[in-house]
Structure formats: structure tokens, C-alpha cells
């Protein structure tokens, strides 16, 4: 395998692992902070769900590698510039304790590198519009879904003894956590698959149909990133969950997990962490949860908005720099 292609493969796998590392603390805090799940059980569910979700679908990977850019528009150096830009941005956001989506970062990197390589004609504007619409709308849909799920649960449980209901929700919290973990694996692992497919195609090694090792590498990258990041005490979403009861955590993870699985099946690349953040806010609004950390919400939203243009600019500059070498 040529050195440039090996570097691209390594960067794609590292991006998946680092993105999962970034996501893990917020997802685990949602399950653990209301004392619905023990930390080790929540982490086991997250890792196993990530592995399972990675093998559900490849439609998001196909969107990334075949519908976002014009066919054969990116040579290997441009793909490498996009991946390095996405990796550097994700690392910086993780160090700052901010939620970031690996696909957000990859999207900006690919567009920036494509424009640097061949201008806007290298970008499939129809695919880009659909992708941007999904990225913008999904956190809002997460909020709506969280609100509706929480409202529905409150309606069904009206008149039920609160302590009895709380015990029930603690017992079934694992199901919601597992659903979210599967959705997370479906979304983030396919971003890695799409990046690997692009690198392989640019390196003359095909790309489609996806080789089995690509799916396996993506699944392991996300699972190991979740395992490593699960014990890191990042607080980007923890303030949103400190006052949650088991029913709130269950509603948020069920709403976000269901949306992520649907997005994976539809081939829509979305952000797992921002979908969960939206669901948490929706649950908080429906359940009148106090203590939402609005400063963290604003910081998370700022990172969400800044990531695609930031990585696009970085990839554009990296592409030009690599062209001079």
C-alpha cells in the first residue's frame, strides 16, 4: 500500500476513534447521572451497541463517498488534506471539551479540498444541499422528538406512583441506552467507511462494494474510541443531565437513538452528539427540568456551526500546502 494511501487510511480510522472519544462522555453521562445504569454497564452497552450499529447499513457511507462529490473529483492528496483537516479540528474541539461530529468535520474538509482541487464544479451541489439540510434539521428534530416522547410518557404515567414509575424506568433504561448506542455506531462508523472508501478510490484500490475489512475497521475504531473516551470526565453535556431523573434519560436516549437509526437507514449523515443535545433540551422543556447549563448549550451550538466552514478553510490551505511539497 503506497505511503499516501496508508496515511489516508490511518487518518480515517483515527478520525472515527477520536470522534467516538468525543461523543462518549455525553452519552454515558445521560445514562449514568440519574443513577439508572452503573458506569461499567453503561460503557459495555455503548461499546457493544457501537459494534452492532456499524453493520446495520452502508447508505450513509455511500452518501459521503459517492453523492457528496462529483465522481473521481478528488485525487489522493486532496482526500488526505480533507482527512487531516477533519482530524485536527476534531482533536482541537475534544481538547476544548466541545461536542463535535466527525462527519461535520469531514464534510467541511471534503468540500474545502474539492474546491481547492477543481473549484465548485467538483462538488455535487444537490448532495451537499441535502446533507446540510440534514445536519441543520436533525438537532431540531431531536428536540421535537425528545419533547414528544417525554410528553407521551408523562401522559401514560399520569396517576402512577412516582417511586414505582421511577423503579420501572431504571429497569428499562438499558434498552434506551442500547438503542442510542446502536444509532451512534450506525452514524459514526459510516462516516469512517465513507472516508475509507474515498481514500481507496483515490488510491486506485476501488472502494465499492465496501471490502469487509473497511466495515470491520470502522466498527473497531468507533467502539475503541467509545471505550477509551468513556472514562474521560468531559463536561460538555453533563450539565444538561445532572438534574435528569431516569425517565428523562430514557426519553432523551430513546428519541435520539430512534432518529439516528432512521437517519442511517435513509443515508443521511447526521451528528450523534448534537442530536442527543437536542433531545435533552426537548425532554427538559417537556419535563420542566431545572438546571440546564445554557452556557454549555451555546458553546456546543457555536462549535456545531463553526465546524464545517472551519474544516473547509483548513483543508483548502492544507491542499495548497501539500501541492507545494
PDB file of C-alpha atoms in Angstrom:
ATOM      1  CA  UNK A   1       0.000   0.000   0.000  1.00  0.00           C
ATOM      2  CA  UNK A   2       1.526   3.365  -1.024  1.00  0.00           C
ATOM      3  CA  UNK A   3       2.524   5.641   1.817  1.00  0.00           C
ATOM      4  CA  UNK A   4      -0.046   8.331   0.967  1.00  0.00           C
ATOM      5  CA  UNK A   5      -2.868   5.782   0.866  1.00  0.00           C
ATOM      6  CA  UNK A   6      -1.718   4.236   4.146  1.00  0.00           C
ATOM      7  CA  UNK A   7      -1.701   7.709   5.695  1.00  0.00           C
ATOM      8  CA  UNK A   8      -5.245   8.321   4.441  1.00  0.00           C
ATOM      9  CA  UNK A   9      -6.495   5.023   5.862  1.00  0.00           C
ATOM     10  CA  UNK A  10      -4.821   5.745   9.199  1.00  0.00           C
ATOM     11  CA  UNK A  11      -6.291   9.262   9.310  1.00  0.00           C
ATOM     12  CA  UNK A  12      -9.812   7.967   8.575  1.00  0.00           C
ATOM     13  CA  UNK A  13      -9.608   5.334  11.314  1.00  0.00           C
ATOM     14  CA  UNK A  14      -8.144   7.853  13.762  1.00  0.00           C
ATOM     15  CA  UNK A  15     -10.951  10.303  12.945  1.00  0.00           C
ATOM     16  CA  UNK A  16     -13.551   7.666  13.777  1.00  0.00           C
ATOM     17  CA  UNK A  17     -11.888   6.758  17.060  1.00  0.00           C
ATOM     18  CA  UNK A  18     -11.416  10.369  18.108  1.00  0.00           C
ATOM     19  CA  UNK A  19     -14.986  11.268  17.171  1.00  0.00           C
ATOM     20  CA  UNK A  20     -16.297   8.416  19.323  1.00  0.00           C
ATOM     21  CA  UNK A  21     -13.995   9.537  22.149  1.00  0.00           C
ATOM     22  CA  UNK A  22     -15.527  12.998  21.864  1.00  0.00           C
ATOM     23  CA  UNK A  23     -19.090  11.618  21.932  1.00  0.00           C
ATOM     24  CA  UNK A  24     -18.693   9.104  24.743  1.00  0.00           C
ATOM     25  CA  UNK A  25     -18.767  11.287  27.888  1.00  0.00           C
ATOM     26  CA  UNK A  26     -22.042  12.991  26.987  1.00  0.00           C
ATOM     27  CA  UNK A  27     -23.753   9.734  26.066  1.00  0.00           C
ATOM     28  CA  UNK A  28     -22.589   7.999  29.235  1.00  0.00           C
ATOM     29  CA  UNK A  29     -23.480  10.966  31.437  1.00  0.00           C
ATOM     30  CA  UNK A  30     -27.061  10.780  30.177  1.00  0.00           C
ATOM     31  CA  UNK A  31     -27.372   7.175  31.310  1.00  0.00           C
ATOM     32  CA  UNK A  32     -25.260   7.326  34.468  1.00  0.00           C
ATOM     33  CA  UNK A  33     -26.062  10.666  36.106  1.00  0.00           C
ATOM     34  CA  UNK A  34     -29.688   9.767  37.006  1.00  0.00           C
ATOM     35  CA  UNK A  35     -28.274   6.537  38.531  1.00  0.00           C
ATOM     36  CA  UNK A  36     -30.244   4.456  36.087  1.00  0.00           C
ATOM     37  CA  UNK A  37     -27.199   2.447  34.986  1.00  0.00           C
ATOM     38  CA  UNK A  38     -23.904   1.621  36.640  1.00  0.00           C
ATOM     39  CA  UNK A  39     -20.950   3.192  34.785  1.00  0.00           C
ATOM     40  CA  UNK A  40     -19.428  -0.132  33.718  1.00  0.00           C
ATOM     41  CA  UNK A  41     -22.779  -1.383  32.406  1.00  0.00           C
ATOM     42  CA  UNK A  42     -23.427   1.845  30.505  1.00  0.00           C
ATOM     43  CA  UNK A  43     -19.981   1.643  28.912  1.00  0.00           C
ATOM     44  CA  UNK A  44     -20.459  -2.013  27.963  1.00  0.00           C
ATOM     45  CA  UNK A  45     -23.783  -1.179  26.331  1.00  0.00           C
ATOM     46  CA  UNK A  46     -22.223   1.740  24.463  1.00  0.00           C
ATOM     47  CA  UNK A  47     -19.326  -0.299  23.071  1.00  0.00           C
ATOM     48  CA  UNK A  48     -21.397  -3.338  22.097  1.00  0.00           C
ATOM     49  CA  UNK A  49     -24.105  -1.135  20.571  1.00  0.00           C
ATOM     50  CA  UNK A  50     -21.497   0.729  18.527  1.00  0.00           C
ATOM     51  CA  UNK A  51     -20.177  -2.557  17.148  1.00  0.00           C
ATOM     52  CA  UNK A  52     -23.654  -3.768  16.225  1.00  0.00           C
ATOM     53  CA  UNK A  53     -24.737  -0.466  14.700  1.00  0.00           C
ATOM     54  CA  UNK A  54     -21.720  -0.313  12.422  1.00  0.00           C
ATOM     55  CA  UNK A  55     -23.002  -3.316  10.454  1.00  0.00           C
ATOM     56  CA  UNK A  56     -26.619  -2.202  10.013  1.00  0.00           C
ATOM     57  CA  UNK A  57     -26.223  -0.133   6.859  1.00  0.00           C
ATOM     58  CA  UNK A  58     -23.765   1.459   4.439  1.00  0.00           C
ATOM     59  CA  UNK A  59     -26.099   4.063   2.935  1.00  0.00           C
ATOM     60  CA  UNK A  60     -24.514   6.961   4.837  1.00  0.00           C
ATOM     61  CA  UNK A  61     -21.072   5.820   3.689  1.00  0.00           C
ATOM     62  CA  UNK A  62     -22.384   5.799   0.123  1.00  0.00           C
ATOM     63  CA  UNK A  63     -23.707   9.345   0.527  1.00  0.00           C
ATOM     64  CA  UNK A  64     -20.316  10.543   1.744  1.00  0.00           C
ATOM     65  CA  UNK A  65     -18.194   8.827  -0.877  1.00  0.00           C
ATOM     66  CA  UNK A  66     -20.439   8.846  -3.961  1.00  0.00           C
ATOM     67  CA  UNK A  67     -23.129  11.534  -3.696  1.00  0.00           C
ATOM     68  CA  UNK A  68     -21.427  14.458  -1.997  1.00  0.00           C
ATOM     69  CA  UNK A  69     -18.664  14.944  -4.559  1.00  0.00           C
ATOM     70  CA  UNK A  70     -18.522  14.532  -8.302  1.00  0.00           C
ATOM     71  CA  UNK A  71     -17.144  11.112  -9.274  1.00  0.00           C
ATOM     72  CA  UNK A  72     -13.339  10.920  -9.342  1.00  0.00           C
ATOM     73  CA  UNK A  73     -13.094  14.595  -8.378  1.00  0.00           C
ATOM     74  CA  UNK A  74     -10.554  14.125  -5.592  1.00  0.00           C
ATOM     75  CA  UNK A  75      -7.071  12.688  -6.041  1.00  0.00           C
ATOM     76  CA  UNK A  76      -5.392  11.086  -3.063  1.00  0.00           C
ATOM     77  CA  UNK A  77      -3.551  14.226  -1.835  1.00  0.00           C
ATOM     78  CA  UNK A  78      -6.870  16.113  -1.700  1.00  0.00           C
ATOM     79  CA  UNK A  79      -8.546  13.297   0.254  1.00  0.00           C
ATOM     80  CA  UNK A  80      -5.584  13.251   2.625  1.00  0.00           C
ATOM     81  CA  UNK A  81      -5.853  17.021   3.134  1.00  0.00           C
ATOM     82  CA  UNK A  82      -9.569  16.671   3.932  1.00  0.00           C
ATOM     83  CA  UNK A  83      -8.956  13.878   6.437  1.00  0.00           C
ATOM     84  CA  UNK A  84      -6.078  15.653   8.154  1.00  0.00           C
ATOM     85  CA  UNK A  85      -8.135  18.837   8.466  1.00  0.00           C
ATOM     86  CA  UNK A  86     -11.071  16.918   9.962  1.00  0.00           C
ATOM     87  CA  UNK A  87      -8.772  15.054  12.343  1.00  0.00           C
ATOM     88  CA  UNK A  88      -7.003  18.213  13.521  1.00  0.00           C
ATOM     89  CA  UNK A  89     -10.303  20.051  14.093  1.00  0.00           C
ATOM     90  CA  UNK A  90     -11.840  17.138  15.991  1.00  0.00           C
ATOM     91  CA  UNK A  91      -8.751  16.892  18.189  1.00  0.00           C
ATOM     92  CA  UNK A  92      -8.880  20.618  18.954  1.00  0.00           C
ATOM     93  CA  UNK A  93     -12.586  20.534  19.843  1.00  0.00           C
ATOM     94  CA  UNK A  94     -12.046  17.494  22.056  1.00  0.00           C
ATOM     95  CA  UNK A  95      -9.250  19.238  23.939  1.00  0.00           C
ATOM     96  CA  UNK A  96     -11.585  22.211  24.442  1.00  0.00           C
ATOM     97  CA  UNK A  97     -14.312  19.913  25.780  1.00  0.00           C
ATOM     98  CA  UNK A  98     -16.751  20.732  22.964  1.00  0.00           C
ATOM     99  CA  UNK A  99     -19.021  18.284  21.189  1.00  0.00           C
ATOM    100  CA  UNK A 100     -18.097  17.822  17.548  1.00  0.00           C
ATOM    101  CA  UNK A 101     -19.308  15.446  14.872  1.00  0.00           C
ATOM    102  CA  UNK A 102     -16.664  13.606  12.825  1.00  0.00           C
ATOM    103  CA  UNK A 103     -18.951  13.905   9.825  1.00  0.00           C
ATOM    104  CA  UNK A 104     -19.346  17.657  10.340  1.00  0.00           C
ATOM    105  CA  UNK A 105     -15.567  17.899  10.255  1.00  0.00           C
ATOM    106  CA  UNK A 106     -15.235  15.515   7.315  1.00  0.00           C
ATOM    107  CA  UNK A 107     -17.912  17.347   5.318  1.00  0.00           C
ATOM    108  CA  UNK A 108     -16.119  20.662   5.606  1.00  0.00           C
ATOM    109  CA  UNK A 109     -12.767  19.065   4.856  1.00  0.00           C
ATOM    110  CA  UNK A 110     -14.018  17.338   1.716  1.00  0.00           C
ATOM    111  CA  UNK A 111     -15.696  20.460   0.367  1.00  0.00           C
ATOM    112  CA  UNK A 112     -12.639  22.610   1.068  1.00  0.00           C
ATOM    113  CA  UNK A 113     -10.281  20.117  -0.567  1.00  0.00           C
ATOM    114  CA  UNK A 114     -12.599  19.646  -3.556  1.00  0.00           C
ATOM    115  CA  UNK A 115     -12.851  23.395  -4.160  1.00  0.00           C
ATOM    116  CA  UNK A 116      -9.081  23.727  -3.890  1.00  0.00           C
ATOM    117  CA  UNK A 117      -8.654  20.890  -6.385  1.00  0.00           C
ATOM    118  CA  UNK A 118     -11.237  21.694  -9.042  1.00  0.00           C
ATOM    119  CA  UNK A 119     -13.462  24.553  -7.960  1.00  0.00           C
ATOM    120  CA  UNK A 120     -17.145  24.278  -7.092  1.00  0.00           C
ATOM    121  CA  UNK A 121     -17.747  22.024 -10.097  1.00  0.00           C
ATOM    122  CA  UNK A 122     -16.109  19.218  -8.107  1.00  0.00           C
ATOM    123  CA  UNK A 123     -18.909  19.414  -5.515  1.00  0.00           C
ATOM    124  CA  UNK A 124     -22.286  17.781  -6.095  1.00  0.00           C
ATOM    125  CA  UNK A 125     -24.425  20.721  -5.001  1.00  0.00           C
ATOM    126  CA  UNK A 126     -27.595  18.625  -4.804  1.00  0.00           C
ATOM    127  CA  UNK A 127     -25.962  16.144  -2.457  1.00  0.00           C
ATOM    128  CA  UNK A 128     -24.398  18.978  -0.470  1.00  0.00           C
ATOM    129  CA  UNK A 129     -27.754  20.737  -0.008  1.00  0.00           C
ATOM    130  CA  UNK A 130     -29.404  17.530   1.208  1.00  0.00           C
ATOM    131  CA  UNK A 131     -26.535  16.853   3.604  1.00  0.00           C
ATOM    132  CA  UNK A 132     -26.537  20.375   5.016  1.00  0.00           C
ATOM    133  CA  UNK A 133     -30.308  20.228   5.476  1.00  0.00           C
ATOM    134  CA  UNK A 134     -29.969  17.010   7.486  1.00  0.00           C
ATOM    135  CA  UNK A 135     -27.166  18.447   9.599  1.00  0.00           C
ATOM    136  CA  UNK A 136     -29.133  21.596  10.369  1.00  0.00           C
ATOM    137  CA  UNK A 137     -32.510  19.980  10.973  1.00  0.00           C
ATOM    138  CA  UNK A 138     -31.571  16.917  12.972  1.00  0.00           C
ATOM    139  CA  UNK A 139     -30.747  18.691  16.262  1.00  0.00           C
ATOM    140  CA  UNK A 140     -34.115  20.437  15.942  1.00  0.00           C
ATOM    141  CA  UNK A 141     -35.812  17.120  15.202  1.00  0.00           C
ATOM    142  CA  UNK A 142     -34.043  15.726  18.256  1.00  0.00           C
ATOM    143  CA  UNK A 143     -35.629  18.464  20.340  1.00  0.00           C
ATOM    144  CA  UNK A 144     -39.085  17.800  18.907  1.00  0.00           C
ATOM    145  CA  UNK A 145     -38.723  14.042  19.358  1.00  0.00           C
ATOM    146  CA  UNK A 146     -37.483  14.433  22.927  1.00  0.00           C
ATOM    147  CA  UNK A 147     -40.396  16.715  23.748  1.00  0.00           C
ATOM    148  CA  UNK A 148     -42.951  14.334  22.220  1.00  0.00           C
ATOM    149  CA  UNK A 149     -41.511  11.197  23.820  1.00  0.00           C
ATOM    150  CA  UNK A 150     -41.329  12.851  27.229  1.00  0.00           C
ATOM    151  CA  UNK A 151     -44.830  14.247  26.842  1.00  0.00           C
ATOM    152  CA  UNK A 152     -46.164  10.850  25.824  1.00  0.00           C
ATOM    153  CA  UNK A 153     -44.512   9.119  28.766  1.00  0.00           C
ATOM    154  CA  UNK A 154     -45.902  11.731  31.162  1.00  0.00           C
ATOM    155  CA  UNK A 155     -49.384  11.240  29.721  1.00  0.00           C
ATOM    156  CA  UNK A 156     -49.246   7.448  30.017  1.00  0.00           C
ATOM    157  CA  UNK A 157     -47.851   7.579  33.550  1.00  0.00           C
ATOM    158  CA  UNK A 158     -50.276  10.182  34.867  1.00  0.00           C
ATOM    159  CA  UNK A 159     -51.585   8.998  38.217  1.00  0.00           C
ATOM    160  CA  UNK A 160     -48.914   6.298  38.626  1.00  0.00           C
ATOM    161  CA  UNK A 161     -46.981   6.286  41.896  1.00  0.00           C
ATOM    162  CA  UNK A 162     -43.754   8.276  41.195  1.00  0.00           C
ATOM    163  CA  UNK A 163     -41.486   5.886  43.108  1.00  0.00           C
ATOM    164  CA  UNK A 164     -42.951   2.878  41.351  1.00  0.00           C
ATOM    165  CA  UNK A 165     -42.600   4.567  37.966  1.00  0.00           C
ATOM    166  CA  UNK A 166     -39.018   5.556  38.777  1.00  0.00           C
ATOM    167  CA  UNK A 167     -38.082   1.958  39.540  1.00  0.00           C
ATOM    168  CA  UNK A 168     -39.607   0.839  36.251  1.00  0.00           C
ATOM    169  CA  UNK A 169     -37.726   3.447  34.235  1.00  0.00           C
ATOM    170  CA  UNK A 170     -34.441   2.498  35.895  1.00  0.00           C
ATOM    171  CA  UNK A 171     -35.008  -1.110  34.867  1.00  0.00           C
ATOM    172  CA  UNK A 172     -35.676  -0.312  31.203  1.00  0.00           C
ATOM    173  CA  UNK A 173     -33.071   2.443  30.857  1.00  0.00           C
ATOM    174  CA  UNK A 174     -30.697  -0.104  29.373  1.00  0.00           C
ATOM    175  CA  UNK A 175     -32.975  -0.541  26.359  1.00  0.00           C
ATOM    176  CA  UNK A 176     -32.894   3.172  25.547  1.00  0.00           C
ATOM    177  CA  UNK A 177     -29.133   3.326  26.108  1.00  0.00           C
ATOM    178  CA  UNK A 178     -28.662   0.343  23.790  1.00  0.00           C
ATOM    179  CA  UNK A 179     -30.826   1.957  21.087  1.00  0.00           C
ATOM    180  CA  UNK A 180     -28.783   5.144  21.264  1.00  0.00           C
ATOM    181  CA  UNK A 181     -25.522   3.168  21.141  1.00  0.00           C
ATOM    182  CA  UNK A 182     -26.676   1.339  18.007  1.00  0.00           C
ATOM    183  CA  UNK A 183     -27.679   4.646  16.405  1.00  0.00           C
ATOM    184  CA  UNK A 184     -24.329   6.155  17.356  1.00  0.00           C
ATOM    185  CA  UNK A 185     -22.466   3.229  15.812  1.00  0.00           C
ATOM    186  CA  UNK A 186     -24.558   3.434  12.653  1.00  0.00           C
ATOM    187  CA  UNK A 187     -23.878   7.153  12.204  1.00  0.00           C
ATOM    188  CA  UNK A 188     -20.228   7.495  13.193  1.00  0.00           C
ATOM    189  CA  UNK A 189     -18.902   4.209  11.804  1.00  0.00           C
ATOM    190  CA  UNK A 190     -20.366   5.001   8.406  1.00  0.00           C
ATOM    191  CA  UNK A 191     -18.524   8.319   8.361  1.00  0.00           C
ATOM    192  CA  UNK A 192     -15.325   6.289   8.710  1.00  0.00           C
ATOM    193  CA  UNK A 193     -16.458   3.861   5.992  1.00  0.00           C
ATOM    194  CA  UNK A 194     -17.186   6.723   3.626  1.00  0.00           C
ATOM    195  CA  UNK A 195     -13.792   8.288   4.288  1.00  0.00           C
ATOM    196  CA  UNK A 196     -12.043   4.955   3.740  1.00  0.00           C
ATOM    197  CA  UNK A 197     -13.970   4.380   0.508  1.00  0.00           C
ATOM    198  CA  UNK A 198     -12.882   7.798  -0.759  1.00  0.00           C
ATOM    199  CA  UNK A 199      -9.249   7.111   0.112  1.00  0.00           C
ATOM    200  CA  UNK A 200      -9.306   3.686  -1.549  1.00  0.00           C
ATOM    201  CA  UNK A 201     -10.959   5.040  -4.704  1.00  0.00           C
ATOM    202  CA  UNK A 202      -8.482   7.913  -4.911  1.00  0.00           C
ATOM    203  CA  UNK A 203      -5.613   5.460  -4.414  1.00  0.00           C
ATOM    204  CA  UNK A 204      -6.823   3.222  -7.232  1.00  0.00           C
ATOM    205  CA  UNK A 205      -7.969   0.417  -4.926  1.00  0.00           C
ATOM    206  CA  UNK A 206     -11.679   0.545  -5.713  1.00  0.00           C
ATOM    207  CA  UNK A 207     -13.934   1.385  -2.810  1.00  0.00           C
ATOM    208  CA  UNK A 208     -17.323  -0.082  -3.789  1.00  0.00           C
ATOM    209  CA  UNK A 209     -18.595  -2.538  -2.890  1.00  0.00           C
ATOM    210  CA  UNK A 210     -17.045  -1.932   0.503  1.00  0.00           C
ATOM    211  CA  UNK A 211     -14.468  -4.559   1.473  1.00  0.00           C
ATOM    212  CA  UNK A 212     -15.234  -6.409   4.675  1.00  0.00           C
ATOM    213  CA  UNK A 213     -12.137  -5.052   6.379  1.00  0.00           C
ATOM    214  CA  UNK A 214     -13.396  -1.484   5.872  1.00  0.00           C
ATOM    215  CA  UNK A 215     -16.572  -2.181   7.832  1.00  0.00           C
ATOM    216  CA  UNK A 216     -14.605  -4.045  10.482  1.00  0.00           C
ATOM    217  CA  UNK A 217     -12.033  -1.271  10.836  1.00  0.00           C
ATOM    218  CA  UNK A 218     -14.763   1.372  11.128  1.00  0.00           C
ATOM    219  CA  UNK A 219     -16.639  -0.649  13.761  1.00  0.00           C
ATOM    220  CA  UNK A 220     -13.498  -1.206  15.830  1.00  0.00           C
ATOM    221  CA  UNK A 221     -12.432   2.435  15.555  1.00  0.00           C
ATOM    222  CA  UNK A 222     -15.743   3.720  16.911  1.00  0.00           C
ATOM    223  CA  UNK A 223     -16.007   1.023  19.592  1.00  0.00           C
ATOM    224  CA  UNK A 224     -12.453   1.547  20.848  1.00  0.00           C
ATOM    225  CA  UNK A 225     -12.893   5.317  20.790  1.00  0.00           C
ATOM    226  CA  UNK A 226     -16.027   4.958  22.896  1.00  0.00           C
ATOM    227  CA  UNK A 227     -14.235   2.614  25.280  1.00  0.00           C
ATOM    228  CA  UNK A 228     -11.319   5.000  25.751  1.00  0.00           C
ATOM    229  CA  UNK A 229     -13.377   8.179  25.892  1.00  0.00           C
ATOM    230  CA  UNK A 230     -15.995   6.713  28.189  1.00  0.00           C
ATOM    231  CA  UNK A 231     -13.824   7.222  31.232  1.00  0.00           C
ATOM    232  CA  UNK A 232     -12.811  10.756  30.379  1.00  0.00           C
ATOM    233  CA  UNK A 233     -14.612  13.310  32.533  1.00  0.00           C
ATOM    234  CA  UNK A 234     -15.561  15.773  29.823  1.00  0.00           C
ATOM    235  CA  UNK A 235     -18.435  18.015  30.878  1.00  0.00           C
ATOM    236  CA  UNK A 236     -19.797  19.335  27.619  1.00  0.00           C
ATOM    237  CA  UNK A 237     -23.202  17.646  28.082  1.00  0.00           C
ATOM    238  CA  UNK A 238     -23.008  16.614  31.702  1.00  0.00           C
ATOM    239  CA  UNK A 239     -24.554  19.877  32.893  1.00  0.00           C
ATOM    240  CA  UNK A 240     -27.547  19.073  30.764  1.00  0.00           C
ATOM    241  CA  UNK A 241     -28.087  15.760  32.543  1.00  0.00           C
ATOM    242  CA  UNK A 242     -27.217  16.383  36.179  1.00  0.00           C
ATOM    243  CA  UNK A 243     -30.834  17.082  37.143  1.00  0.00           C
ATOM    244  CA  UNK A 244     -32.376  14.343  34.999  1.00  0.00           C
ATOM    245  CA  UNK A 245     -34.465  11.583  36.502  1.00  0.00           C
ATOM    246  CA  UNK A 246     -34.392   8.079  34.954  1.00  0.00           C
ATOM    247  CA  UNK A 247     -37.477   8.863  32.862  1.00  0.00           C
ATOM    248  CA  UNK A 248     -35.755  11.926  31.384  1.00  0.00           C
ATOM    249  CA  UNK A 249     -32.632   9.986  30.438  1.00  0.00           C
ATOM    250  CA  UNK A 250     -34.728   7.195  28.935  1.00  0.00           C
ATOM    251  CA  UNK A 251     -36.812   9.610  26.855  1.00  0.00           C
ATOM    252  CA  UNK A 252     -33.762  11.509  25.571  1.00  0.00           C
ATOM    253  CA  UNK A 253     -31.809   8.424  24.544  1.00  0.00           C
ATOM    254  CA  UNK A 254     -34.845   6.713  23.029  1.00  0.00           C
ATOM    255  CA  UNK A 255     -35.685   9.802  20.956  1.00  0.00           C
ATOM    256  CA  UNK A 256     -32.104  10.398  19.804  1.00  0.00           C
ATOM    257  CA  UNK A 257     -31.391   6.714  19.181  1.00  0.00           C
ATOM    258  CA  UNK A 258     -34.514   6.237  17.097  1.00  0.00           C
ATOM    259  CA  UNK A 259     -33.699   9.268  14.961  1.00  0.00           C
ATOM    260  CA  UNK A 260     -30.108   8.118  14.421  1.00  0.00           C
ATOM    261  CA  UNK A 261     -31.159   4.642  13.305  1.00  0.00           C
ATOM    262  CA  UNK A 262     -33.677   6.182  10.881  1.00  0.00           C
ATOM    263  CA  UNK A 263     -31.009   8.530   9.507  1.00  0.00           C
ATOM    264  CA  UNK A 264     -28.627   5.631   8.968  1.00  0.00           C
ATOM    265  CA  UNK A 265     -31.247   3.702   7.035  1.00  0.00           C
ATOM    266  CA  UNK A 266     -32.092   6.748   4.915  1.00  0.00           C
ATOM    267  CA  UNK A 267     -28.454   7.524   4.129  1.00  0.00           C
ATOM    268  CA  UNK A 268     -28.483  10.872   5.950  1.00  0.00           C
ATOM    269  CA  UNK A 269     -25.191  11.793   7.644  1.00  0.00           C
ATOM    270  CA  UNK A 270     -26.014  13.436  10.991  1.00  0.00           C
ATOM    271  CA  UNK A 271     -24.298  14.380  14.241  1.00  0.00           C
ATOM    272  CA  UNK A 272     -24.902  11.972  17.111  1.00  0.00           C
ATOM    273  CA  UNK A 273     -23.863  14.352  19.883  1.00  0.00           C
ATOM    274  CA  UNK A 274     -25.941  17.261  18.595  1.00  0.00           C
ATOM    275  CA  UNK A 275     -28.986  15.043  18.060  1.00  0.00           C
ATOM    276  CA  UNK A 276     -28.685  13.916  21.681  1.00  0.00           C
ATOM    277  CA  UNK A 277     -28.234  17.510  22.829  1.00  0.00           C
ATOM    278  CA  UNK A 278     -31.425  18.486  21.009  1.00  0.00           C
ATOM    279  CA  UNK A 279     -33.297  15.554  22.545  1.00  0.00           C
ATOM    280  CA  UNK A 280     -32.081  16.521  26.027  1.00  0.00           C
ATOM    281  CA  UNK A 281     -33.344  20.059  25.570  1.00  0.00           C
ATOM    282  CA  UNK A 282     -36.690  18.774  24.286  1.00  0.00           C
ATOM    283  CA  UNK A 283     -37.028  16.451  27.263  1.00  0.00           C
ATOM    284  CA  UNK A 284     -36.052  19.290  29.571  1.00  0.00           C
ATOM    285  CA  UNK A 285     -38.739  21.522  28.092  1.00  0.00           C
ATOM    286  CA  UNK A 286     -41.443  18.848  28.336  1.00  0.00           C
ATOM    287  CA  UNK A 287     -40.412  17.700  31.803  1.00  0.00           C
ATOM    288  CA  UNK A 288     -39.665  21.177  33.148  1.00  0.00           C
ATOM    289  CA  UNK A 289     -36.162  20.091  34.124  1.00  0.00           C
ATOM    290  CA  UNK A 290     -34.270  22.777  36.020  1.00  0.00           C
ATOM    291  CA  UNK A 291     -30.575  23.493  35.884  1.00  0.00           C
ATOM    292  CA  UNK A 292     -29.912  23.311  32.155  1.00  0.00           C
ATOM    293  CA  UNK A 293     -26.417  24.665  31.543  1.00  0.00           C
ATOM    294  CA  UNK A 294     -27.168  27.239  28.877  1.00  0.00           C
ATOM    295  CA  UNK A 295     -23.565  28.371  28.623  1.00  0.00           C
ATOM    296  CA  UNK A 296     -22.608  24.852  27.551  1.00  0.00           C
ATOM    297  CA  UNK A 297     -25.537  24.771  25.125  1.00  0.00           C
ATOM    298  CA  UNK A 298     -24.291  27.963  23.483  1.00  0.00           C
ATOM    299  CA  UNK A 299     -20.726  26.634  23.281  1.00  0.00           C
ATOM    300  CA  UNK A 300     -21.943  23.377  21.749  1.00  0.00           C
ATOM    301  CA  UNK A 301     -24.058  25.262  19.196  1.00  0.00           C
ATOM    302  CA  UNK A 302     -21.130  27.515  18.322  1.00  0.00           C
ATOM    303  CA  UNK A 303     -18.893  24.503  17.680  1.00  0.00           C
ATOM    304  CA  UNK A 304     -21.657  22.881  15.607  1.00  0.00           C
ATOM    305  CA  UNK A 305     -21.975  25.963  13.380  1.00  0.00           C
ATOM    306  CA  UNK A 306     -18.236  26.667  13.101  1.00  0.00           C
ATOM    307  CA  UNK A 307     -17.055  23.149  12.251  1.00  0.00           C
ATOM    308  CA  UNK A 308     -17.922  22.802   8.516  1.00  0.00           C
ATOM    309  CA  UNK A 309     -16.557  26.211   7.423  1.00  0.00           C
ATOM    310  CA  UNK A 310     -13.575  25.869   9.763  1.00  0.00           C
ATOM    311  CA  UNK A 311     -12.517  22.495   8.407  1.00  0.00           C
ATOM    312  CA  UNK A 312     -13.227  23.606   4.832  1.00  0.00           C
ATOM    313  CA  UNK A 313     -10.796  26.502   5.197  1.00  0.00           C
ATOM    314  CA  UNK A 314      -8.220  24.288   6.894  1.00  0.00           C
ATOM    315  CA  UNK A 315      -8.471  21.607   4.195  1.00  0.00           C
ATOM    316  CA  UNK A 316      -8.202  24.239   1.449  1.00  0.00           C
ATOM    317  CA  UNK A 317      -4.974  25.534   2.983  1.00  0.00           C
ATOM    318  CA  UNK A 318      -3.585  22.037   3.582  1.00  0.00           C
ATOM    319  CA  UNK A 319      -4.309  21.065  -0.016  1.00  0.00           C
ATOM    320  CA  UNK A 320      -2.417  24.084  -1.309  1.00  0.00           C
ATOM    321  CA  UNK A 321       0.421  23.373   1.117  1.00  0.00           C
ATOM    322  CA  UNK A 322       0.683  19.738   0.036  1.00  0.00           C
ATOM    323  CA  UNK A 323       0.699  20.911  -3.576  1.00  0.00           C
ATOM    324  CA  UNK A 324       3.820  22.946  -2.893  1.00  0.00           C
ATOM    325  CA  UNK A 325       5.698  19.992  -1.428  1.00  0.00           C
TER     326      UNK A 325
END
